[in-house]
Amino acid sequence: MSRSAHPAGPRHADVLPEGRPGGSVPPGDLNTLDPRVWPRTAHRAEDGAVRLGGLDLRRFAEEFGTPAYVLDEEDFRARCRAWREAFGPDADVFYAGKAFLSRAVVRWLREEGLNLDVCSAGELATALDAGMPAERVALHGNNKSGAEIERAVRAGVGRIVLDSFQEIVRVADVAARLGVRQPVQIRATVGVEAHTHEFIATAHEDQKFGLALSDGQAAEAVRRVLGLDSLELLGIHSHIGSQIFDLAGFEVSARRVVGLLREIRDEHGVELPEIDLGGGLGIAYTPDDDPRAPADIAKALREIVARECEAAGLAVPRLSVEPGRAIVGPTAVTLYEVGTVKELEGLRTYVSVDGGMSDNIRTALYDAEYTVALVSRSSSAEPMLSRVVGKHCESGDIVVRDAFLPADLAPGDLIAVPATGAYCRSMASNYNHALRPPVVAVRDGRGRVIVRRETEEDLLRLDVG
Ligand SMILES: *Cc1c(COP(=O)(O)O)cnc(C)c1O
């Protein structure tokens, strides 16, 4: 079954096609900050400059420099609470740490009652160091090392999500050696691949993650896990994609996961107590994106699971979800200073900023779409079709492919790209020996560095000559 309107292939437009998000910005409206795309506390003050967390971004730049990720702490916490409340006490919300993780974030999650997904020893170390109780941590990954498994089992993580037959044995051996019974889930690939507005449901899975339902691998994994005393099988896990708006993919996924639970009951006489439907819920990168509220998502997912369980004659298991992007993505903007403005007659204007693909790889990697706004002042100049590019030695170094900025934009102006909280700092690189920008949490008119800017000393320290 396919709901595909058109394939979700990358778009490499040479000229701005009509109806593109960048193209839909009405002229004269460039000073408006769309609340779907900007963090909750963002607003343009009377003097024309944008405030975030009560802090003037011009003052922010003086104090913390550019480029920088500016994270709205109030917005982050509010989103955590919205997810937590939407799913209620008989479900768990695991924040996917890979979207962006730091010790401050771990503390906020802990305080707001969320759990945490990690997928490496580094993320686990961050979680534990910042005081997340191990039983609220889940370990993911398709190739966890022996050391990572041992670290997680020793720490007492609440679940390890098993991803292969080899891993079943590895985790069981470590747990047996340490004399513990490790809670686990099995990651099933359910034959659903979902992206944004369409999903594809197939019988077969061609991907590195999980164990396929269709050819009986997931059922075989269940058999093996149930036969091992050092593993406690909590349930089945499924994660179907990213930046998803259409919940229909989750419906197919839930139906197939519950189908497996029913088979397990019939074959083994056990009803597994948990299912996890993963993350992947979409956010608004541009005003054209229209994500569902957590309350709607929770209601829909619960209903699907309840209905499928009723049909299968199963008690409704405890549900968990794993939003990463949907929590942190909208809470941050990247603040840049404009360095050069180069007009290509009849084409577009290239606006070069003091960062680029080293702080936001998503545009180059996924052809991701972003918006951008002048934030150090307002402007009533004509809209100018712009491409915001970085300073790296690479022509694909694009931050915002097509957007309108005011025609009087000049070197020294500050511009900000919203919705960069997820998968930007966490995927940042040192390409061209760029120094990775800081993450500064803003709140109540003040900024607090939560991840500091890299220094040349940091770079040289790794280079041992
Ligand atoms: C990446 C990932 C997530 C989070 O995805 P988002 O798109 O950030 O919500 C959740 N669960 C698993 C297993 C993942 O790999």
Short mmCIF file of C-alpha atoms and ligand atoms in Angstrom, two decimals:
data_model
loop_
_atom_site.label_atom_id
_atom_site.label_comp_id
_atom_site.label_asym_id
_atom_site.label_seq_id
_atom_site.Cartn_x
_atom_site.Cartn_y
_atom_site.Cartn_z
CA MET A 1 0.00 0.00 0.00
CA SER A 2 1.29 3.41 -0.82
CA ARG A 3 -0.04 6.79 0.11
CA SER A 4 2.68 8.51 -1.85
CA ALA A 5 1.50 11.59 -3.68
CA HIS A 6 4.95 11.92 -5.18
CA PRO A 7 8.32 10.45 -4.27
CA ALA A 8 10.08 12.30 -1.49
CA GLY A 9 13.27 12.72 -3.47
CA PRO A 10 15.56 15.69 -3.00
CA ARG A 11 14.71 18.85 -4.88
CA HIS A 12 17.51 20.79 -6.45
CA ALA A 13 15.82 23.86 -7.80
CA ASP A 14 17.86 26.27 -9.85
CA VAL A 15 15.17 28.87 -9.79
CA LEU A 16 12.53 29.27 -7.16
CA PRO A 17 9.49 27.31 -8.27
CA GLU A 18 6.13 28.75 -7.44
CA GLY A 19 4.59 27.57 -4.25
CA ARG A 20 7.89 26.76 -2.60
CA PRO A 21 7.86 27.71 1.08
CA GLY A 22 10.37 30.49 0.50
CA GLY A 23 8.25 31.74 -2.36
CA SER A 24 5.10 31.99 -0.32
CA VAL A 25 6.37 34.72 1.99
CA PRO A 26 4.19 37.71 1.20
CA PRO A 27 6.24 40.79 0.37
CA GLY A 28 6.21 43.34 3.15
CA ASP A 29 5.73 40.65 5.75
CA LEU A 30 9.40 40.01 6.38
CA ASN A 31 9.31 41.43 9.90
CA THR A 32 6.72 38.95 11.09
CA LEU A 33 7.90 35.93 13.05
CA ASP A 34 5.56 33.03 12.39
CA PRO A 35 4.75 31.44 15.78
CA ARG A 36 4.64 27.97 14.20
CA VAL A 37 8.29 28.23 13.28
CA TRP A 38 9.80 30.46 15.97
CA PRO A 39 10.32 29.53 19.64
CA ARG A 40 7.50 30.41 21.98
CA THR A 41 9.06 33.54 23.51
CA ALA A 42 10.36 35.02 20.24
CA HIS A 43 8.97 38.40 19.33
CA ARG A 44 10.03 41.58 17.59
CA ALA A 45 10.11 44.51 19.99
CA GLU A 46 9.13 48.11 19.20
CA ASP A 47 12.74 48.99 18.41
CA GLY A 48 12.68 46.38 15.62
CA ALA A 49 15.08 43.87 17.16
CA VAL A 50 14.00 40.36 18.09
CA ARG A 51 13.88 39.18 21.70
CA LEU A 52 14.15 35.56 22.70
CA GLY A 53 13.67 34.46 26.29
CA GLY A 54 13.34 38.17 27.03
CA LEU A 55 16.85 38.84 25.72
CA ASP A 56 17.58 41.24 22.85
CA LEU A 57 19.49 39.23 20.24
CA ARG A 58 21.83 42.18 19.61
CA ARG A 59 22.85 42.07 23.25
CA PHE A 60 23.02 38.31 23.04
CA ALA A 61 25.51 38.58 20.15
CA GLU A 62 27.66 41.04 22.09
CA GLU A 63 27.76 38.78 25.10
CA PHE A 64 28.02 35.32 23.51
CA GLY A 65 29.17 35.98 19.94
CA THR A 66 28.00 34.40 16.71
CA PRO A 67 27.28 31.90 15.34
CA ALA A 68 25.36 30.53 18.30
CA TYR A 69 22.40 28.33 19.02
CA VAL A 70 19.90 30.24 21.16
CA LEU A 71 17.66 27.85 23.04
CA ASP A 72 14.38 28.95 24.63
CA GLU A 73 14.37 27.07 27.93
CA GLU A 74 10.76 27.94 28.71
CA ASP A 75 9.66 26.55 25.36
CA PHE A 76 11.67 23.35 25.89
CA ARG A 77 10.12 22.77 29.28
CA ALA A 78 6.62 23.60 28.03
CA ARG A 79 6.97 21.06 25.21
CA CYS A 80 8.16 18.41 27.67
CA ARG A 81 5.13 19.09 29.84
CA ALA A 82 2.76 19.04 26.87
CA TRP A 83 4.00 15.58 25.83
CA ARG A 84 4.03 14.30 29.39
CA GLU A 85 0.48 15.51 30.07
CA ALA A 86 -0.83 14.36 26.70
CA PHE A 87 0.25 10.77 27.30
CA GLY A 88 -0.62 10.70 30.98
CA PRO A 89 0.55 8.50 33.83
CA ASP A 90 0.06 5.15 32.10
CA ALA A 91 2.49 5.93 29.27
CA ASP A 92 6.11 7.01 29.07
CA VAL A 93 7.69 9.74 26.99
CA PHE A 94 11.32 9.07 26.15
CA TYR A 95 13.14 12.11 24.76
CA ALA A 96 15.46 10.96 21.94
CA GLY A 97 18.79 12.35 23.08
CA LYS A 98 20.38 12.17 19.67
CA ALA A 99 18.35 15.23 18.60
CA PHE A 100 20.32 17.32 21.11
CA LEU A 101 21.75 16.28 24.44
CA SER A 102 23.56 18.18 27.16
CA ARG A 103 23.63 18.00 30.92
CA ALA A 104 21.23 20.92 31.25
CA VAL A 105 18.79 19.16 28.91
CA VAL A 106 19.01 16.00 31.01
CA ARG A 107 18.19 18.01 34.14
CA TRP A 108 15.20 19.65 32.44
CA LEU A 109 13.93 16.24 31.30
CA ARG A 110 14.35 14.83 34.77
CA GLU A 111 12.48 17.73 36.33
CA GLU A 112 9.68 17.58 33.76
CA GLY A 113 9.15 13.83 34.20
CA LEU A 114 10.46 12.56 30.88
CA ASN A 115 12.61 9.52 30.25
CA LEU A 116 15.60 9.45 27.92
CA ASP A 117 16.72 7.44 24.89
CA VAL A 118 20.45 7.16 24.32
CA CYS A 119 22.25 5.42 21.48
CA SER A 120 25.91 5.51 22.47
CA ALA A 121 28.21 5.36 25.47
CA GLY A 122 28.72 9.12 25.17
CA GLU A 123 25.01 9.85 25.41
CA LEU A 124 24.69 7.38 28.29
CA ALA A 125 27.57 9.06 30.11
CA THR A 126 25.91 12.46 29.69
CA ALA A 127 22.60 11.12 30.99
CA LEU A 128 24.12 9.49 34.06
CA ASP A 129 26.46 12.35 34.80
CA ALA A 130 23.55 14.78 34.90
CA GLY A 131 21.66 12.58 37.30
CA MET A 132 19.06 10.87 35.12
CA PRO A 133 18.07 7.74 37.04
CA ALA A 134 19.30 4.77 35.00
CA GLU A 135 15.92 3.07 35.13
CA ARG A 136 14.54 5.99 33.10
CA VAL A 137 17.13 5.46 30.34
CA ALA A 138 16.73 3.26 27.26
CA LEU A 139 19.72 2.16 25.17
CA HIS A 140 19.29 1.97 21.39
CA GLY A 141 21.59 1.23 18.48
CA ASN A 142 22.08 -1.35 15.75
CA ASN A 143 25.66 -2.12 16.72
CA LYS A 144 26.16 -1.49 20.42
CA SER A 145 29.69 -2.36 21.45
CA GLY A 146 30.46 -4.83 24.20
CA ALA A 147 31.67 -1.93 26.32
CA GLU A 148 28.45 0.02 25.73
CA ILE A 149 26.32 -2.97 26.66
CA GLU A 150 28.32 -3.62 29.79
CA ARG A 151 28.19 0.01 30.85
CA ALA A 152 24.42 0.10 30.37
CA VAL A 153 23.76 -3.17 32.20
CA ARG A 154 26.04 -2.18 35.07
CA ALA A 155 24.31 1.20 35.35
CA GLY A 156 20.95 -0.57 35.45
CA VAL A 157 19.26 1.06 32.45
CA GLY A 158 15.53 0.54 32.29
CA ARG A 159 15.66 -1.13 28.92
CA ILE A 160 17.99 -2.14 26.16
CA VAL A 161 16.32 -2.26 22.76
CA LEU A 162 17.66 -5.36 21.02
CA ASP A 163 18.38 -4.96 17.34
CA SER A 164 19.89 -8.26 16.11
CA PHE A 165 20.30 -11.94 16.95
CA GLN A 166 23.95 -11.39 17.86
CA GLU A 167 22.96 -8.66 20.26
CA ILE A 168 20.48 -10.88 22.07
CA VAL A 169 23.36 -13.18 22.97
CA ARG A 170 25.73 -10.33 23.81
CA VAL A 171 23.33 -8.62 26.20
CA ALA A 172 22.26 -11.93 27.75
CA ASP A 173 25.90 -12.90 28.34
CA VAL A 174 26.79 -9.59 29.98
CA ALA A 175 23.68 -9.70 32.18
CA ALA A 176 24.37 -13.32 33.18
CA ARG A 177 27.98 -12.50 34.01
CA LEU A 178 26.88 -9.56 36.16
CA GLY A 179 24.14 -11.60 37.77
CA VAL A 180 21.25 -9.39 36.70
CA ARG A 181 18.07 -9.86 34.70
CA GLN A 182 18.18 -7.08 32.09
CA PRO A 183 14.86 -5.65 30.87
CA VAL A 184 14.79 -5.51 27.06
CA GLN A 185 12.53 -4.72 24.16
CA ILE A 186 12.92 -6.12 20.66
CA ARG A 187 13.01 -3.64 17.82
CA ALA A 188 10.72 -4.93 15.11
CA THR A 189 10.78 -3.52 11.61
CA VAL A 190 7.16 -3.46 10.66
CA GLY A 191 7.40 -2.64 6.96
CA VAL A 192 6.34 0.99 7.30
CA GLU A 193 8.50 3.84 6.16
CA ALA A 194 7.08 7.22 6.95
CA HIS A 195 8.30 10.67 5.99
CA THR A 196 6.45 13.92 6.35
CA HIS A 197 3.25 13.69 4.31
CA GLU A 198 3.39 10.18 3.00
CA PHE A 199 4.21 6.73 4.18
CA ILE A 200 4.94 3.50 2.43
CA ALA A 201 3.77 0.23 3.91
CA THR A 202 5.47 -2.82 2.41
CA ALA A 203 5.74 -6.45 3.35
CA HIS A 204 9.52 -6.32 3.46
CA GLU A 205 12.08 -4.13 5.10
CA ASP A 206 15.38 -3.22 3.53
CA GLN A 207 17.20 -1.34 6.28
CA LYS A 208 19.83 -1.81 8.93
CA PHE A 209 17.60 -1.41 11.97
CA GLY A 210 15.58 -4.00 13.77
CA LEU A 211 14.27 -7.47 13.07
CA ALA A 212 11.66 -7.88 10.38
CA LEU A 213 8.14 -8.95 11.21
CA SER A 214 7.40 -10.13 7.70
CA ASP A 215 9.90 -12.99 7.48
CA GLY A 216 9.48 -14.16 11.08
CA GLN A 217 12.78 -12.74 12.38
CA ALA A 218 11.05 -10.70 15.07
CA ALA A 219 9.08 -13.75 16.22
CA GLU A 220 12.29 -15.79 16.26
CA ALA A 221 13.99 -13.08 18.34
CA VAL A 222 11.11 -13.29 20.81
CA ARG A 223 11.58 -17.06 21.06
CA ARG A 224 15.27 -16.68 21.76
CA VAL A 225 14.84 -13.89 24.33
CA LEU A 226 12.11 -15.77 26.18
CA GLY A 227 14.50 -18.71 26.43
CA LEU A 228 17.19 -16.69 28.21
CA ASP A 229 17.01 -16.30 31.99
CA SER A 230 19.15 -13.17 32.08
CA LEU A 231 16.76 -11.20 29.86
CA GLU A 232 13.32 -9.91 30.79
CA LEU A 233 11.27 -9.23 27.66
CA LEU A 234 9.18 -6.11 28.26
CA GLY A 235 7.76 -5.61 24.83
CA ILE A 236 8.11 -4.72 21.19
CA HIS A 237 9.56 -1.52 19.77
CA SER A 238 8.94 0.10 16.41
CA HIS A 239 10.26 3.34 14.91
CA ILE A 240 9.05 4.15 11.42
CA GLY A 241 10.67 7.35 10.21
CA SER A 242 11.20 11.04 10.80
CA GLN A 243 9.47 14.39 10.35
CA ILE A 244 6.10 12.60 10.06
CA PHE A 245 2.81 14.53 10.00
CA ASP A 246 0.43 11.82 8.86
CA LEU A 247 -0.38 9.47 11.74
CA ALA A 248 -1.63 6.76 9.35
CA GLY A 249 1.85 5.22 9.29
CA PHE A 250 1.68 4.79 13.07
CA GLU A 251 -1.66 3.12 12.65
CA VAL A 252 -0.21 0.43 10.38
CA SER A 253 2.79 0.09 12.66
CA ALA A 254 0.62 -0.28 15.79
CA ARG A 255 -1.57 -2.83 14.07
CA ARG A 256 1.42 -4.93 13.07
CA VAL A 257 3.08 -4.67 16.49
CA VAL A 258 -0.13 -5.69 18.25
CA GLY A 259 -0.41 -8.53 15.74
CA LEU A 260 2.96 -9.77 16.93
CA LEU A 261 1.88 -9.47 20.58
CA ARG A 262 -1.10 -11.65 19.72
CA GLU A 263 1.13 -14.25 18.04
CA ILE A 264 3.39 -14.22 21.10
CA ARG A 265 0.43 -14.84 23.39
CA ASP A 266 -0.82 -17.66 21.17
CA GLU A 267 2.59 -19.31 20.89
CA HIS A 268 4.06 -18.71 24.33
CA GLY A 269 1.08 -17.91 26.53
CA VAL A 270 2.58 -14.58 27.61
CA GLU A 271 1.17 -11.10 27.16
CA LEU A 272 4.03 -8.63 26.91
CA PRO A 273 3.39 -5.53 29.03
CA GLU A 274 4.81 -2.77 26.79
CA ILE A 275 4.86 -1.40 23.30
CA ASP A 276 6.92 1.48 22.03
CA LEU A 277 5.90 3.27 18.84
CA GLY A 278 9.12 5.29 18.53
CA GLY A 279 9.52 8.91 17.53
CA GLY A 280 9.60 10.78 14.26
CA LEU A 281 6.82 13.31 14.83
CA GLY A 282 7.22 16.31 12.57
CA ILE A 283 7.75 20.00 13.36
CA ALA A 284 7.24 23.19 11.39
CA TYR A 285 10.45 24.19 9.62
CA THR A 286 8.47 26.58 7.45
CA PRO A 287 4.96 28.02 7.85
CA ASP A 288 3.74 25.44 5.31
CA ASP A 289 4.36 22.63 7.80
CA ASP A 290 1.44 21.94 10.08
CA PRO A 291 2.35 19.55 12.88
CA ARG A 292 -0.27 18.03 15.16
CA ALA A 293 -0.36 18.97 18.83
CA PRO A 294 0.95 16.36 21.31
CA ALA A 295 -2.57 15.97 22.74
CA ASP A 296 -3.92 15.01 19.30
CA ILE A 297 -1.05 12.65 18.66
CA ALA A 298 -1.48 10.99 22.06
CA LYS A 299 -5.20 10.59 21.57
CA ALA A 300 -4.78 9.07 18.13
CA LEU A 301 -2.01 6.66 19.14
CA ARG A 302 -3.84 5.52 22.26
CA GLU A 303 -7.01 4.92 20.32
CA ILE A 304 -5.21 2.92 17.66
CA VAL A 305 -3.48 0.73 20.24
CA ALA A 306 -6.65 0.26 22.32
CA ARG A 307 -8.68 -0.70 19.25
CA GLU A 308 -6.09 -3.16 17.95
CA CYS A 309 -5.68 -4.74 21.39
CA GLU A 310 -9.40 -5.11 21.82
CA ALA A 311 -9.66 -6.81 18.43
CA ALA A 312 -6.83 -9.15 19.42
CA GLY A 313 -8.28 -9.85 22.87
CA LEU A 314 -5.21 -8.42 24.61
CA ALA A 315 -4.97 -6.16 27.65
CA VAL A 316 -3.75 -2.73 26.53
CA PRO A 317 0.03 -2.64 27.12
CA ARG A 318 1.88 0.35 28.54
CA LEU A 319 2.65 2.67 25.65
CA SER A 320 5.81 4.64 25.14
CA VAL A 321 6.87 7.15 22.51
CA GLU A 322 10.22 8.73 21.71
CA PRO A 323 9.97 12.27 20.37
CA GLY A 324 13.28 14.03 19.81
CA ARG A 325 12.82 16.65 17.12
CA ALA A 326 9.24 17.43 18.22
CA ILE A 327 10.52 18.55 21.62
CA VAL A 328 13.81 20.33 21.00
CA GLY A 329 13.55 21.22 17.30
CA PRO A 330 11.31 24.30 17.57
CA THR A 331 12.97 25.61 20.73
CA ALA A 332 16.19 26.98 19.21
CA VAL A 333 17.36 29.35 16.51
CA THR A 334 20.84 29.73 15.06
CA LEU A 335 22.06 33.29 15.21
CA TYR A 336 24.52 34.38 12.52
CA GLU A 337 26.20 37.60 11.52
CA VAL A 338 26.03 38.52 7.85
CA GLY A 339 29.53 38.77 6.36
CA THR A 340 29.05 39.37 2.65
CA VAL A 341 26.09 40.02 0.38
CA LYS A 342 26.62 39.07 -3.26
CA GLU A 343 23.93 39.80 -5.79
CA LEU A 344 23.79 37.59 -8.87
CA GLU A 345 21.84 39.66 -11.35
CA GLY A 346 18.52 38.04 -12.26
CA LEU A 347 19.17 34.97 -10.09
CA ARG A 348 19.38 35.53 -6.38
CA THR A 349 21.49 37.11 -3.70
CA TYR A 350 24.02 35.04 -1.80
CA VAL A 351 24.16 36.00 1.84
CA SER A 352 27.24 34.56 3.56
CA VAL A 353 27.15 34.01 7.29
CA ASP A 354 29.80 33.18 9.86
CA GLY A 355 28.77 29.51 10.18
CA GLY A 356 27.32 27.05 7.70
CA MET A 357 27.29 23.32 7.08
CA SER A 358 29.44 22.74 10.17
CA ASP A 359 26.59 23.97 12.41
CA ASN A 360 23.69 22.87 10.21
CA ILE A 361 24.33 19.92 7.91
CA ARG A 362 20.64 19.21 7.34
CA THR A 363 20.23 21.39 4.27
CA ALA A 364 23.22 19.82 2.52
CA LEU A 365 22.39 16.32 3.74
CA TYR A 366 18.61 16.14 3.36
CA ASP A 367 17.76 19.18 1.29
CA ALA A 368 16.01 20.41 4.42
CA GLU A 369 14.00 23.62 4.24
CA TYR A 370 14.36 26.51 6.64
CA THR A 371 13.26 30.08 6.93
CA VAL A 372 15.37 33.01 8.03
CA ALA A 373 14.77 36.51 9.35
CA LEU A 374 16.71 39.68 9.97
CA VAL A 375 16.68 39.99 13.76
CA SER A 376 18.93 42.90 14.70
CA ARG A 377 16.48 45.42 13.26
CA SER A 378 13.28 45.59 11.26
CA SER A 379 13.25 46.70 7.66
CA SER A 380 10.71 48.02 5.23
CA ALA A 381 12.93 47.35 2.21
CA GLU A 382 11.74 45.20 -0.69
CA PRO A 383 12.00 41.42 -0.34
CA MET A 384 15.14 40.01 -1.91
CA LEU A 385 15.34 36.38 -3.00
CA SER A 386 18.27 35.08 -1.01
CA ARG A 387 20.32 32.00 -0.43
CA VAL A 388 21.97 31.87 2.97
CA VAL A 389 25.32 30.14 2.66
CA GLY A 390 28.11 29.34 5.05
CA LYS A 391 31.82 30.11 4.99
CA HIS A 392 33.04 26.61 4.19
CA CYS A 393 35.08 25.57 1.16
CA GLU A 394 32.25 23.68 -0.43
CA SER A 395 29.62 24.96 -2.84
CA GLY A 396 26.93 22.75 -1.24
CA ASP A 397 27.43 24.70 1.98
CA ILE A 398 23.90 26.07 2.08
CA VAL A 399 21.95 26.88 5.23
CA VAL A 400 18.71 28.20 3.70
CA ARG A 401 18.24 27.37 0.04
CA ASP A 402 15.59 29.95 -0.88
CA ALA A 403 14.19 32.65 1.34
CA PHE A 404 13.37 36.31 1.23
CA LEU A 405 15.38 38.81 3.20
CA PRO A 406 15.06 42.59 3.01
CA ALA A 407 16.99 44.15 0.14
CA ASP A 408 18.85 46.52 2.46
CA LEU A 409 20.54 43.62 4.24
CA ALA A 410 24.15 44.51 4.95
CA PRO A 411 27.28 43.07 6.49
CA GLY A 412 27.03 43.25 10.27
CA ASP A 413 23.30 42.53 10.34
CA LEU A 414 22.23 39.61 12.48
CA ILE A 415 19.99 36.98 10.94
CA ALA A 416 18.49 33.93 12.62
CA VAL A 417 17.35 30.58 11.29
CA PRO A 418 14.57 29.11 13.45
CA ALA A 419 13.76 25.46 14.19
CA THR A 420 17.41 24.43 14.52
CA GLY A 421 17.16 22.82 17.96
CA ALA A 422 17.25 19.25 16.65
CA TYR A 423 20.01 17.55 14.66
CA CYS A 424 22.07 20.72 14.22
CA ARG A 425 24.41 20.98 17.23
CA SER A 426 24.25 17.20 17.62
CA MET A 427 25.44 16.73 14.01
CA ALA A 428 27.85 19.67 14.01
CA SER A 429 31.36 19.09 12.70
CA ASN A 430 34.76 20.71 12.70
CA TYR A 431 34.90 20.88 8.90
CA ASN A 432 37.54 23.42 7.87
CA HIS A 433 38.50 23.35 11.56
CA ALA A 434 35.42 25.38 12.33
CA LEU A 435 34.84 25.84 16.03
CA ARG A 436 31.46 24.44 16.94
CA PRO A 437 29.08 27.12 18.24
CA PRO A 438 27.82 27.28 21.80
CA VAL A 439 24.31 26.46 22.92
CA VAL A 440 23.00 29.22 25.13
CA ALA A 441 19.75 28.80 27.03
CA VAL A 442 17.80 32.04 27.31
CA ARG A 443 15.18 32.72 29.91
CA ASP A 444 13.90 35.73 31.87
CA GLY A 445 16.10 38.14 29.94
CA ARG A 446 19.33 36.25 30.57
CA GLY A 447 21.48 33.81 28.66
CA ARG A 448 23.24 30.84 30.21
CA VAL A 449 25.84 28.87 28.26
CA ILE A 450 24.94 25.18 28.44
CA VAL A 451 27.47 24.00 25.86
CA ARG A 452 30.34 26.42 25.43
CA ARG A 453 31.88 27.53 22.16
CA GLU A 454 34.78 25.42 21.00
CA THR A 455 38.18 27.08 21.04
CA GLU A 456 41.32 26.65 18.97
CA GLU A 457 42.80 25.15 22.09
CA ASP A 458 40.08 22.46 22.05
CA LEU A 459 40.96 21.65 18.44
CA LEU A 460 44.69 21.55 19.02
CA ARG A 461 44.35 19.46 22.15
CA LEU A 462 43.11 16.53 20.06
CA ASP A 463 45.90 16.99 17.54
CA VAL A 464 48.76 15.40 19.43
CA GLY A 465 51.32 16.08 16.74
C1 LIG B 1 15.86 9.02 15.97
C2 LIG B 1 14.99 8.19 16.80
C3 LIG B 1 13.96 8.79 17.53
C4 LIG B 1 13.66 10.26 17.48
O1 LIG B 1 13.30 10.69 16.22
P1 LIG B 1 12.72 12.19 16.05
O2 LIG B 1 12.50 12.28 14.59
O3 LIG B 1 13.76 13.12 16.55
O4 LIG B 1 11.48 12.24 16.86
C5 LIG B 1 13.19 7.98 18.34
N1 LIG B 1 13.42 6.65 18.44
C6 LIG B 1 14.41 6.05 17.74
C7 LIG B 1 14.62 4.59 17.90
C8 LIG B 1 15.22 6.79 16.91
O5 LIG B 1 16.19 6.18 16.23
#
